[in-house]
mmCIF file of C-alpha atoms and ligand atoms in Angstrom:
data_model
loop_
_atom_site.group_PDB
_atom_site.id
_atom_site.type_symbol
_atom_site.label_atom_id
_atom_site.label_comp_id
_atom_site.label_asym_id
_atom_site.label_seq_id
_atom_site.Cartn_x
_atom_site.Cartn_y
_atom_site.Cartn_z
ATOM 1 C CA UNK L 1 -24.655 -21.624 -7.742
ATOM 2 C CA UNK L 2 -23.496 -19.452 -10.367
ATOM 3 C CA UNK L 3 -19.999 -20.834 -12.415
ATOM 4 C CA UNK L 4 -17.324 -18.083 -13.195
ATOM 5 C CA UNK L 5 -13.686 -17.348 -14.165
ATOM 6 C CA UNK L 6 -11.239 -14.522 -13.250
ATOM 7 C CA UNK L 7 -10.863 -12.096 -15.830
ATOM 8 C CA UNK L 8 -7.884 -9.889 -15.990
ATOM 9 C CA UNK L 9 -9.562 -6.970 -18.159
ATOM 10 C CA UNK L 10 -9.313 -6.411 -21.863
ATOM 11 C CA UNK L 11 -5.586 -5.050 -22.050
ATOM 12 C CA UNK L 12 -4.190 -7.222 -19.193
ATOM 13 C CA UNK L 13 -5.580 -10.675 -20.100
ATOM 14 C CA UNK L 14 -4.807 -12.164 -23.503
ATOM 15 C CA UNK L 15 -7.703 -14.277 -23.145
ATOM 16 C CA UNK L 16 -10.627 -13.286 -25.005
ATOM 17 C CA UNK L 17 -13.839 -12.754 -23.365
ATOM 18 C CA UNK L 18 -15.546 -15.317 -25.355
ATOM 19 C CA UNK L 19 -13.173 -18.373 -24.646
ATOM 20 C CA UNK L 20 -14.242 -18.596 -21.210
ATOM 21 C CA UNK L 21 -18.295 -18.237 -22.843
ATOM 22 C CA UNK L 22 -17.505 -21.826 -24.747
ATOM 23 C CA UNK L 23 -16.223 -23.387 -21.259
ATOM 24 C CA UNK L 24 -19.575 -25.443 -20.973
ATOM 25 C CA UNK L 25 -21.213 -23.990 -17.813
ATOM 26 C CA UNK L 26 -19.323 -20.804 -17.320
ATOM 27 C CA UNK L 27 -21.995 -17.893 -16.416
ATOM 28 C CA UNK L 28 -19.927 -14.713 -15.376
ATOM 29 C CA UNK L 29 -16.726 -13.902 -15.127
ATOM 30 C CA UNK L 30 -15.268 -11.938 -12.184
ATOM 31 C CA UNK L 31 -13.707 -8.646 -12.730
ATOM 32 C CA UNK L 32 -11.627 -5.798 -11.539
ATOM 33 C CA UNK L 33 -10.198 -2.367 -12.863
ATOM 34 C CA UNK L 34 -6.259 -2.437 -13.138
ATOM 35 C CA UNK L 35 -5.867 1.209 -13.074
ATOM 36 C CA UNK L 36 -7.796 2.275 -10.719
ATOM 37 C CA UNK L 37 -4.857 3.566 -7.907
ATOM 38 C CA UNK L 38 -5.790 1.174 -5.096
ATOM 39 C CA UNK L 39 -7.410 3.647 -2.424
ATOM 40 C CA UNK L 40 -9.319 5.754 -5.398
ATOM 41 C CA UNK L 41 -13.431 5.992 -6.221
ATOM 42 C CA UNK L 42 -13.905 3.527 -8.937
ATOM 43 C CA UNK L 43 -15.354 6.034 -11.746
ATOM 44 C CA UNK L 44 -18.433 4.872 -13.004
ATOM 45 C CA UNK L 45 -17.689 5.587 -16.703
ATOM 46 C CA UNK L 46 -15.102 2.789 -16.522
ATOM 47 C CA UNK L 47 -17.128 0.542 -14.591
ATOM 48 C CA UNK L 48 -19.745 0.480 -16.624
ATOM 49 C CA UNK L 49 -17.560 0.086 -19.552
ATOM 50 C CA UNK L 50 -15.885 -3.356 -17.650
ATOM 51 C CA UNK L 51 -19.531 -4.342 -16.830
ATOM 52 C CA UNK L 52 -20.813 -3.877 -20.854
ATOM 53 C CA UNK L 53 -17.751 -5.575 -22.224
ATOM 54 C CA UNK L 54 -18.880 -8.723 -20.325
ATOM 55 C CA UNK L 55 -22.749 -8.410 -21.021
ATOM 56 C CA UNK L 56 -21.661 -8.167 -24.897
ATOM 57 C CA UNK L 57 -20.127 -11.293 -24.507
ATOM 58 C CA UNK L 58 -22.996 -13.020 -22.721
ATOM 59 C CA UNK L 59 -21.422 -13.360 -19.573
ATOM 60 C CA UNK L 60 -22.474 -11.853 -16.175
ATOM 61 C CA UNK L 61 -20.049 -9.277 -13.945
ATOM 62 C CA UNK L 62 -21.452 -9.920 -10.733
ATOM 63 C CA UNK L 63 -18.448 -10.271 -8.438
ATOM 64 C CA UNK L 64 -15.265 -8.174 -8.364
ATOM 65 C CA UNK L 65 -12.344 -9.135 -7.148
ATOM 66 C CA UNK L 66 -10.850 -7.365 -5.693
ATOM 67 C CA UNK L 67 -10.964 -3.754 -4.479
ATOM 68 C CA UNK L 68 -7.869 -3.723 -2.822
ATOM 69 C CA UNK L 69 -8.168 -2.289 0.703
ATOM 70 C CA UNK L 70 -5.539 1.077 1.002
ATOM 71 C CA UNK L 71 -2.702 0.443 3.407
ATOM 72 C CA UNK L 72 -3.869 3.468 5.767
ATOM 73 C CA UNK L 73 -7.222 1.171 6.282
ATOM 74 C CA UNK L 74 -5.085 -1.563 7.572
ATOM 75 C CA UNK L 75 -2.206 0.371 9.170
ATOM 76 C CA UNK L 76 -5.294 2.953 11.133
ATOM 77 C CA UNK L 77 -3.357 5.624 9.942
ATOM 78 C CA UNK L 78 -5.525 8.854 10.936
ATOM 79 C CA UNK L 79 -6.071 9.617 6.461
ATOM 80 C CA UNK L 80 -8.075 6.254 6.619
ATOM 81 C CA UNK L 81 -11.115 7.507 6.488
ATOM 82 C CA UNK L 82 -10.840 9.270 3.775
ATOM 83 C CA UNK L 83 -9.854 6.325 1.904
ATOM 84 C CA UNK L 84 -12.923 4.644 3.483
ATOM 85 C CA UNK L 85 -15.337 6.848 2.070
ATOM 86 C CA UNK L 86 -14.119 6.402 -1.303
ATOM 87 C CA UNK L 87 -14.475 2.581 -0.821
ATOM 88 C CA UNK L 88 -17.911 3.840 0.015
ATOM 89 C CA UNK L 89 -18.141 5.110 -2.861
ATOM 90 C CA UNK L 90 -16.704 2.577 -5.246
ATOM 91 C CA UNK L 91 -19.778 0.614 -3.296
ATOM 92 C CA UNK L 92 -22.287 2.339 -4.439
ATOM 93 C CA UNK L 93 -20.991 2.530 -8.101
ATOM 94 C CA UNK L 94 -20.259 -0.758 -8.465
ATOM 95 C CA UNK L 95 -24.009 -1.727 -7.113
ATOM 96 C CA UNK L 96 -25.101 0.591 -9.870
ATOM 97 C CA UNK L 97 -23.992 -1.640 -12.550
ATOM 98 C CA UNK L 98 -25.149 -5.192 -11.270
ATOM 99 C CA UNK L 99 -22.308 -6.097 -8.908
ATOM 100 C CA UNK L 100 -23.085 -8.533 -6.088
ATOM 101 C CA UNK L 101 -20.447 -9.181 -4.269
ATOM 102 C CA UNK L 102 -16.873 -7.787 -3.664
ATOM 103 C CA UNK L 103 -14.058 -10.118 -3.003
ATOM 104 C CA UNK L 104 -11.009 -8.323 -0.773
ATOM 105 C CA UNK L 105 -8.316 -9.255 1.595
ATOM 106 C CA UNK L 106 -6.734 -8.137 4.543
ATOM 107 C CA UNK L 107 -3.128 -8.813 4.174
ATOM 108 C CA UNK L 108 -0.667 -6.378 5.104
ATOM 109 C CA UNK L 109 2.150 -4.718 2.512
ATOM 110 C CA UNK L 110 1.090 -7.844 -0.575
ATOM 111 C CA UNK L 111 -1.107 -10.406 -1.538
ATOM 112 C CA UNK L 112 -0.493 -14.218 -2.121
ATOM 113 C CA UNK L 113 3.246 -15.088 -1.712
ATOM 114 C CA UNK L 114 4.558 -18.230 -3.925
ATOM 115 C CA UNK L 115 7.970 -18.902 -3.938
ATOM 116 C CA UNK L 116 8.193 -21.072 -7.305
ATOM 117 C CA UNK L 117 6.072 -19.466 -9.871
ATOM 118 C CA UNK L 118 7.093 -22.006 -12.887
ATOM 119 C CA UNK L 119 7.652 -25.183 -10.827
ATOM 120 C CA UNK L 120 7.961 -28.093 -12.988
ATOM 121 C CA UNK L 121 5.345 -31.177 -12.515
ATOM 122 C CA UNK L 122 6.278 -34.811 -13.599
ATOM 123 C CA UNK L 123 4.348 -34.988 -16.406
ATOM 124 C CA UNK L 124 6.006 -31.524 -17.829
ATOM 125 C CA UNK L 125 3.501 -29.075 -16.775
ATOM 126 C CA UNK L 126 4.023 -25.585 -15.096
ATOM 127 C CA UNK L 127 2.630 -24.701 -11.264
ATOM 128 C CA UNK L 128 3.211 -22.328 -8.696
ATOM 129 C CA UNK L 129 5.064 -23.706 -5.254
ATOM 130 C CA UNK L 130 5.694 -22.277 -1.932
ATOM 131 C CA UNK L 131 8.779 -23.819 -0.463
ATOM 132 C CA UNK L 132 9.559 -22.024 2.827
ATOM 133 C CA UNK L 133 13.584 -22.044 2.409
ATOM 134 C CA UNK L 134 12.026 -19.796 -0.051
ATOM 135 C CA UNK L 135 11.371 -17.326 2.053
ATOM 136 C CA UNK L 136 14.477 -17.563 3.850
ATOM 137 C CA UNK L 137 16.126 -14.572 2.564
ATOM 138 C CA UNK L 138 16.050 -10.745 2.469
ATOM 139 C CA UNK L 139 12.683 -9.431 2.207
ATOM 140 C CA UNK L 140 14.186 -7.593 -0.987
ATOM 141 C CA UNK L 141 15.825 -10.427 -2.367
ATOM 142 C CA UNK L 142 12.206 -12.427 -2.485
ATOM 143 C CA UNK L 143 10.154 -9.614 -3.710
ATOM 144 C CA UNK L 144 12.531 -9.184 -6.576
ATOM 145 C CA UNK L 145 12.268 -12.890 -7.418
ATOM 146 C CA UNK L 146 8.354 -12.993 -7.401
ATOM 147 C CA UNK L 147 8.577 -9.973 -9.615
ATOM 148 C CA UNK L 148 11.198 -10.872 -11.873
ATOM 149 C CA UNK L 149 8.754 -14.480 -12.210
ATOM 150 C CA UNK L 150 5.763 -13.179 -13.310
ATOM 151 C CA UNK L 151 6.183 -13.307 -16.520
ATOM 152 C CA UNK L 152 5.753 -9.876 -17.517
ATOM 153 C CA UNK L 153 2.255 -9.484 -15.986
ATOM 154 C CA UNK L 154 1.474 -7.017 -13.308
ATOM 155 C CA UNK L 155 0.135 -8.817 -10.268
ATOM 156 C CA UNK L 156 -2.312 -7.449 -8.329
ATOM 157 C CA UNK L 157 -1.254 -6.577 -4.534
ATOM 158 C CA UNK L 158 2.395 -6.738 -5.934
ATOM 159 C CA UNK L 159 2.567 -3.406 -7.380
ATOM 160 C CA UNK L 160 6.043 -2.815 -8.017
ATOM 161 C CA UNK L 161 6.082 0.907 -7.190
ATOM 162 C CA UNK L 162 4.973 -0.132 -3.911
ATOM 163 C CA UNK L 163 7.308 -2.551 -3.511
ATOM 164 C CA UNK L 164 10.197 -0.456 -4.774
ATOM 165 C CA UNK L 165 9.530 0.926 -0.599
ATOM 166 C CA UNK L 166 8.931 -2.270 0.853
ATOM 167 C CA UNK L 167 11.127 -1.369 3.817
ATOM 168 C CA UNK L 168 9.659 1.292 4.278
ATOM 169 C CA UNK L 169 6.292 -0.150 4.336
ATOM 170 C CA UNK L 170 7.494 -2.668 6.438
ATOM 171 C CA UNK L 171 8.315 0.280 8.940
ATOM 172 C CA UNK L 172 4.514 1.499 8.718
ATOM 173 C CA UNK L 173 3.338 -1.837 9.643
ATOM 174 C CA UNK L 174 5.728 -2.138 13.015
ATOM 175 C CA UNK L 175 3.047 -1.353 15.655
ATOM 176 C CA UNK L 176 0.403 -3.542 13.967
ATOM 177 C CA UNK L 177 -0.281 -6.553 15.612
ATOM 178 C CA UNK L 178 -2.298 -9.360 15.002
ATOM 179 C CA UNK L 179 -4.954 -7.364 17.632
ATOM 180 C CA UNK L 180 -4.708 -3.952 16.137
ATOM 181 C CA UNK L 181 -4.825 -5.308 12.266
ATOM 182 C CA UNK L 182 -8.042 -7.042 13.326
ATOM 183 C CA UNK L 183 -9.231 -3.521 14.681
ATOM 184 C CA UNK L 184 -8.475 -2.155 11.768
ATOM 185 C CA UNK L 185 -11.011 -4.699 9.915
ATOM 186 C CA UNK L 186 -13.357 -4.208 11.841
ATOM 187 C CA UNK L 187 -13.193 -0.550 12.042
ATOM 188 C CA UNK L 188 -13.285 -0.678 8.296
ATOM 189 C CA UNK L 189 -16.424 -3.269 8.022
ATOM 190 C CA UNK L 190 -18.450 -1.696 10.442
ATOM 191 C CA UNK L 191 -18.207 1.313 8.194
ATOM 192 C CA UNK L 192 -18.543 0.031 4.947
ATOM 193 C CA UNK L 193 -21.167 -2.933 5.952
ATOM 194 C CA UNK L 194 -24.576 -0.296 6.157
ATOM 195 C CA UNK L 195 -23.520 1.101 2.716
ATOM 196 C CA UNK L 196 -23.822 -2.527 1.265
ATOM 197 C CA UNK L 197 -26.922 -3.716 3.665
ATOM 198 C CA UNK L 198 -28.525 -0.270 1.726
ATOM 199 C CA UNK L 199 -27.729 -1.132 -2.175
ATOM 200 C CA UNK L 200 -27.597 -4.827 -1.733
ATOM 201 C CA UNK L 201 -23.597 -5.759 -2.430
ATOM 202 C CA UNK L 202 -22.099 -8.613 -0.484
ATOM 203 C CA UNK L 203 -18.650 -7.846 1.074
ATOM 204 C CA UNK L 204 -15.968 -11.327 1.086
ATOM 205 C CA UNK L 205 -13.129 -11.311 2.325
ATOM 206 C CA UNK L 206 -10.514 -13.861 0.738
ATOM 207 C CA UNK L 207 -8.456 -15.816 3.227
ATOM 208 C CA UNK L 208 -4.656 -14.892 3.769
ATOM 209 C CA UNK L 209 -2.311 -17.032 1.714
ATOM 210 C CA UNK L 210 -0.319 -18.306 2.937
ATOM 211 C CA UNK L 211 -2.410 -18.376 6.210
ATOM 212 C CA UNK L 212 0.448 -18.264 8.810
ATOM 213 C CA UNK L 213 2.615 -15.124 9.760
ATOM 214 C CA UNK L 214 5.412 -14.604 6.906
ATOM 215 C CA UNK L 215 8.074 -12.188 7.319
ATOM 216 C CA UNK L 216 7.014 -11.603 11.019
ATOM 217 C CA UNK L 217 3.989 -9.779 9.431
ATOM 218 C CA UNK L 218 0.428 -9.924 11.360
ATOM 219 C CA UNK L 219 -2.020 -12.434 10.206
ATOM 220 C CA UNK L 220 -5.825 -12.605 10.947
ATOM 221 C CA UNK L 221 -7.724 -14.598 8.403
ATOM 222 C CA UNK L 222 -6.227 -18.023 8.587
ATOM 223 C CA UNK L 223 -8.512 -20.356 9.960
ATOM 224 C CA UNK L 224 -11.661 -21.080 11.324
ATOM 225 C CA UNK L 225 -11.765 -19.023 14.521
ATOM 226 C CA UNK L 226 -10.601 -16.062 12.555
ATOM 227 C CA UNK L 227 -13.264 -16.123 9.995
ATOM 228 C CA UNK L 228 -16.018 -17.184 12.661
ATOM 229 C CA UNK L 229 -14.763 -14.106 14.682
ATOM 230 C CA UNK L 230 -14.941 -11.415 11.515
ATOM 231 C CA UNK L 231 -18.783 -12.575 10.904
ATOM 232 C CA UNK L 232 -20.215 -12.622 14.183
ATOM 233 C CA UNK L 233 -18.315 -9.254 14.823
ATOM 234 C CA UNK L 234 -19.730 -7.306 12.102
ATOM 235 C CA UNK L 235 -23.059 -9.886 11.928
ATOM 236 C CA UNK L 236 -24.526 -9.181 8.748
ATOM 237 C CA UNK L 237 -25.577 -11.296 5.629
ATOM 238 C CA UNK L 238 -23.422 -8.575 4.033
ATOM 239 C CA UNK L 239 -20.022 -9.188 5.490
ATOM 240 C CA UNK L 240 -18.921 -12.866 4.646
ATOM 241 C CA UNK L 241 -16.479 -14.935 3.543
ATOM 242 C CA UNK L 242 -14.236 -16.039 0.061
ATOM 243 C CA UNK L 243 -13.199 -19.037 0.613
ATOM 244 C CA UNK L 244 -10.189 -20.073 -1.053
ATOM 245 C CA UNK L 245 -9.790 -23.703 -0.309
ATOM 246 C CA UNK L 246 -6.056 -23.885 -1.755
ATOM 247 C CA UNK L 247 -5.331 -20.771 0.341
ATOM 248 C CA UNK L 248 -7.008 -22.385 3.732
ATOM 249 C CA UNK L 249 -5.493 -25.799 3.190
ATOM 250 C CA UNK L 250 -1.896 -24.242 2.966
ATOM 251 C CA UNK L 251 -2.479 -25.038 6.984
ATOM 252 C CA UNK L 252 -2.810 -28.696 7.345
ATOM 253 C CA UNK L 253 -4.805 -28.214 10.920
ATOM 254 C CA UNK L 254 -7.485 -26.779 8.950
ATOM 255 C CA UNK L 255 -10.171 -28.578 8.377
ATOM 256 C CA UNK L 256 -11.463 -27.391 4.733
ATOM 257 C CA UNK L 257 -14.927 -29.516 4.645
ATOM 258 C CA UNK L 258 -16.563 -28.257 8.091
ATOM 259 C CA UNK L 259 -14.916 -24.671 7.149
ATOM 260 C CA UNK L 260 -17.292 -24.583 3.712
ATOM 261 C CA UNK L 261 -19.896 -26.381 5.362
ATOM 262 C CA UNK L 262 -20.119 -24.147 8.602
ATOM 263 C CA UNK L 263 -19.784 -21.028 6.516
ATOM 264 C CA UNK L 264 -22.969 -22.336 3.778
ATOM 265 C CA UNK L 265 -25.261 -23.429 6.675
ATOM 266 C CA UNK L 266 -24.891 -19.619 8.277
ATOM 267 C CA UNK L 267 -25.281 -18.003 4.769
ATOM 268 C CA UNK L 268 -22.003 -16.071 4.732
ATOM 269 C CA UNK L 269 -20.217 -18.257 2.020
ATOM 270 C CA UNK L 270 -20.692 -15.746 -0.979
ATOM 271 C CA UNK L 271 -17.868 -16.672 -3.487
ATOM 272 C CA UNK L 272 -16.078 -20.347 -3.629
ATOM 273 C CA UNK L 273 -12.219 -20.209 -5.335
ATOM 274 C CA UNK L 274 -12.042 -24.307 -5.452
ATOM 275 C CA UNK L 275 -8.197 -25.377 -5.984
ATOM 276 C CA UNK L 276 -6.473 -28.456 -5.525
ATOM 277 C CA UNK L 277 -2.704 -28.057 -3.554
ATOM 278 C CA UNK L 278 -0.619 -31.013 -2.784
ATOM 279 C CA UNK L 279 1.507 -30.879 0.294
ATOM 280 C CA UNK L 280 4.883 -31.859 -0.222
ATOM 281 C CA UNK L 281 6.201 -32.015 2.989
ATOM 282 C CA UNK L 282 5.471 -30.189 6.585
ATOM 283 C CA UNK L 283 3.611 -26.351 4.917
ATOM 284 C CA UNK L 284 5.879 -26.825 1.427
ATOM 285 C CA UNK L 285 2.903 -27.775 -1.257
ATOM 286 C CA UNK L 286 2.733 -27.008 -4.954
ATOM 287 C CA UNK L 287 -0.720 -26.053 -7.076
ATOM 288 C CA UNK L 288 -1.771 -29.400 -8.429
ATOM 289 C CA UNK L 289 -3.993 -29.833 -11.260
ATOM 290 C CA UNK L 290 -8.064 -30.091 -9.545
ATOM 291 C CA UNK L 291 -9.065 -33.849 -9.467
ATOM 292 C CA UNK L 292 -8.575 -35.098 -6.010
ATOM 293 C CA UNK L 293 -6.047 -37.930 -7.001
ATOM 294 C CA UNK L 294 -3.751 -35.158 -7.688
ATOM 295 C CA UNK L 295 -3.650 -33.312 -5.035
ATOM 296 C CA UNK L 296 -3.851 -33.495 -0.700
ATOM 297 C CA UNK L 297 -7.280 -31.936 -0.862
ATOM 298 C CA UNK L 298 -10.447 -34.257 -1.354
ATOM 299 C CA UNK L 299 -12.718 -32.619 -3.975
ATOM 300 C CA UNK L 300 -15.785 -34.633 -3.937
ATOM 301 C CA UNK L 301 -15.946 -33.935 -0.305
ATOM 302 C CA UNK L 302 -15.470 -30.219 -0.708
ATOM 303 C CA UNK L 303 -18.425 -30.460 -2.927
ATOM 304 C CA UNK L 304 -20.373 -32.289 -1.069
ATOM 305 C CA UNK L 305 -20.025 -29.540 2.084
ATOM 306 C CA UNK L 306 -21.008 -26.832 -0.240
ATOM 307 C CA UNK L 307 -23.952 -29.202 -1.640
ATOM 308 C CA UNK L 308 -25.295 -30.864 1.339
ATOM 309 C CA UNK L 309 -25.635 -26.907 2.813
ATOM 310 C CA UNK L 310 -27.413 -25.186 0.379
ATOM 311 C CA UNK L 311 -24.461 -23.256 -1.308
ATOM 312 C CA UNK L 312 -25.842 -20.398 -3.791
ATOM 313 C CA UNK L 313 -23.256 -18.582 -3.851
ATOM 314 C CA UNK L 314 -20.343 -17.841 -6.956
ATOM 315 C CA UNK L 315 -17.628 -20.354 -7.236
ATOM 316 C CA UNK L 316 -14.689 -20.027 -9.464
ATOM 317 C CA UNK L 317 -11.440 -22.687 -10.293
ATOM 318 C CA UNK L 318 -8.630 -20.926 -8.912
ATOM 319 C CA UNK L 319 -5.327 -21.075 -10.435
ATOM 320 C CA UNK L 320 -4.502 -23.710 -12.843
ATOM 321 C CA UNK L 321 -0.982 -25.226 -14.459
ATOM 322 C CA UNK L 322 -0.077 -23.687 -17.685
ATOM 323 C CA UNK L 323 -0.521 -26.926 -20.034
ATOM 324 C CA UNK L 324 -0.145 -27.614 -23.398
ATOM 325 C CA UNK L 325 2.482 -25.065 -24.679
ATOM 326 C CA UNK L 326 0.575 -22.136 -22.692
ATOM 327 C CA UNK L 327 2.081 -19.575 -21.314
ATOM 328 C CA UNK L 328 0.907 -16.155 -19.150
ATOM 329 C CA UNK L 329 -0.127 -14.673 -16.320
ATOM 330 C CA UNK L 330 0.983 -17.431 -13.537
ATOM 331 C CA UNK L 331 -2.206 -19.144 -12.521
ATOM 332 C CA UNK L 332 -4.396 -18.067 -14.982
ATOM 333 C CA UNK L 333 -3.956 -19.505 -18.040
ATOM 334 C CA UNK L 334 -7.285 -20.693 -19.763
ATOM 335 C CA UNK L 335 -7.070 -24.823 -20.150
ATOM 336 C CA UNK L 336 -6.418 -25.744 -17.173
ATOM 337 C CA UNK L 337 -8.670 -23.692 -15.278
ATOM 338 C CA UNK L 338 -11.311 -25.055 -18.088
ATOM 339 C CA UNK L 339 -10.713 -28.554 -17.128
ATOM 340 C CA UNK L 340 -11.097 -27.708 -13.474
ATOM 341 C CA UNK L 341 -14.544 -25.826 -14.084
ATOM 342 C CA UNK L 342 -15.699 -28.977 -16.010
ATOM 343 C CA UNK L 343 -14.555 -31.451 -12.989
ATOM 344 C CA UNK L 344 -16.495 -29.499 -10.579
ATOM 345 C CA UNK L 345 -19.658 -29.244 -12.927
ATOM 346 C CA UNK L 346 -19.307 -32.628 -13.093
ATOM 347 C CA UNK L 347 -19.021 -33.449 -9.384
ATOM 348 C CA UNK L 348 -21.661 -31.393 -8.783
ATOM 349 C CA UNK L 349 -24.013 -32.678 -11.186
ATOM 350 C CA UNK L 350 -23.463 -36.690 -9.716
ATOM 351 C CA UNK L 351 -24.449 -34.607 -6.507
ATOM 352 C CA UNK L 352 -27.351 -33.368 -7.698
ATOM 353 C CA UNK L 353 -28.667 -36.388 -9.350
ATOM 354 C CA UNK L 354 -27.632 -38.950 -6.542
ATOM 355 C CA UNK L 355 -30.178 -36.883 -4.174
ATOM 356 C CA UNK L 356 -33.073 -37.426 -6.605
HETATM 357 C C1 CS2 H 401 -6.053 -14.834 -5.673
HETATM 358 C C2 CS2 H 401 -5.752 -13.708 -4.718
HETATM 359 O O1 CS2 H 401 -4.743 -14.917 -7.573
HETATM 360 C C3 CS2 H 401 -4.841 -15.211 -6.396
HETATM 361 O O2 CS2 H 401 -3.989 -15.812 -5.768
HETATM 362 O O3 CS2 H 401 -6.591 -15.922 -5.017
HETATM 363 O O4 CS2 H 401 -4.878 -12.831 -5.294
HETATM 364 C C4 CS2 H 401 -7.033 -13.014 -4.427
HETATM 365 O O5 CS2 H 401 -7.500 -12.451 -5.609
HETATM 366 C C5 CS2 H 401 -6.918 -11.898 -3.433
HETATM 367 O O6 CS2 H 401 -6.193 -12.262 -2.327
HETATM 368 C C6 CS2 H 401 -8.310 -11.464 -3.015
HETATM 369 O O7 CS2 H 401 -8.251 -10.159 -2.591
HETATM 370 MN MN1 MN H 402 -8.082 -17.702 -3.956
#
């Protein structure tokens, strides 16, 4: 099991590279270029330029995350394989400089949807909430709001230029349907897949989040049928899973533990985001801190699945509260994603030495 943290790149994340070195146990951190047009070849010039600003700070860039997927991949518009083969590409480049294993998603028009991005805990600290009479307005109105919340940083998958269309790239998406979206994946994987098979990069694909059909859009990565379905369809060591066990548990009928344990007994578990949420009533929940008594997910026994299986895969805290006076990019401010790496070391480590 290797330990790791997102990094957000040298001019979009204040944090310097070597604060997440002194988190005791932290290996790698996980990486991605920011200006890179999503659908481009990832030059190798400024890969290896991401990849050396790691190594020369003693950490290892072996997962990316992500490479966002183009939305003619996931709409099967006829330019998509064009955009395919540069994903090809971007493959093969990133393999070239030591990368292991690409984390992506398949969501249609954005990524993750919160609908409280500074929502206040008890004890004064800052999370991120989905409350759904959040979503209970114009598809405008709550695009502007996450944008307007993000405290100045760009968030990937919510790139506003993009957005400024969203109707319009709501219109693009009309005729996809949960069935033809999943075509789409698979028509993507089964071309990408023998590129990584050949230069030995791990494709893993994050779960949607929330996993449940927002805004009428279609969904097909929320639970364990859908991810048992995307790696027996494509059925390759190289096409597995993230799994993002905040993201997954957003679903109360999903059963987290024999998710991460299924997944690590096949050997398609090939990046771990651990996170704590705490349900606040029917699918509202907030992002609690990590420790179990915190939150609605238990974290020994998430652990324990990916222990007891053989996990040796990456693993990274997901988000964390902003604590102590700190402020950023929501999610991913440095302590409290620290404190969360050094519960799970620790939980891990009574797990190791209780099998001895
Ligand atoms: C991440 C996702 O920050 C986050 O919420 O868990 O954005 C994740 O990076 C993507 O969905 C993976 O492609
Ligand atoms: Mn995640």
């Amino acid at each position: 099991m290797q330990m790791t943290m997102r990094w957000f790149g040298p001019k979009e994340d204040k944090i310097p590279l070597e604060h997440f070195r002194q988190v005791p146990g932290v290996e790698g951190v996980v990486g991605a270029l920011y200006d890179v047009p999503v659908g481009d070849v990832w030059p190798t010039d400024k890969i290896e330029a991401l990849v050396g600003q790691a190594h020369a700070a003693g950490l290892t860039m072996e997962v990316i995350e992500s490479v966002n997927i183009h939305d003619d991949i996931k709409i099967g518009a006829p330019s998509r394989d064009r955009y395919i083969d540069n994903y090809k590409q971007t493959i093969r480049n990133l393999a070239q400089y030591g990368v292991k294993v690409i984390c992506y998603n398949f969501m249609p028009v954005f990524d993750w949807m919160k609908t409280d991005m500074n929502y206040v805990l008890p004890d004064g600290s800052l999370t991120m909430a989905f409350e759904k009479h959040g979503v209970d307005k114009s598809l405008e109105e709550v695009v502007k709001e996450v944008l307007d919340n993000s405290n100045g940083f760009a968030l990937p998958g919510w790139e506003p230029e993009r957005l400024a269309k969203v109707q319009e790239l709501f219109a693009r998406y009309a005729d996809v349907d949960d069935d033809k979206l999943r075509e789409n994946l698979f028509y993507f994987l089964r071309a990408v897949i023998p590129v990584c098979e050949e230069v030995g990069v791990k494709m893993a694909i994050h779960p949607d989040d929330p996993p449940y059909s927002i805004f009428g859009l279609p969904r097909i990565v929320k639970n364990h049928a859908d991810l048992t379905l995307i790696c027996d369809t494509v059925n390759s060591p190289a096409n597995g899973i993230t799994l993002c066990t905040g993201s997954i548990a957003e679903d109360p009928d999903n059963n987290v533990y024999e998710i991460l344990a299924d997944l690590t007994r096949r050997g398609r578990l090939h990046f771990a985001h651990v996170r704590n949420i705490k349900i606040i009533k029917d699918k509202d929940f907030y992002e609690s801190a990590h420790p179990s008594q915190y939150g609605s997910l238990d974290m020994f026994r998430v652990m324990k699945a990916l222990h007891d299986n053989g996990f040796d895969g990456y693993i990274r805290p997901d988000h964390g509260r902003f604590i102590w006076g700190e402020t950023g990019r929501p999610g991913y401010g440095l302590y409290d994603r620290a404190l969360g790496v050094t519960y799970l070391l620790g939980l891990w480590e009574a797990l190791e030495k209780a099998k001895q």
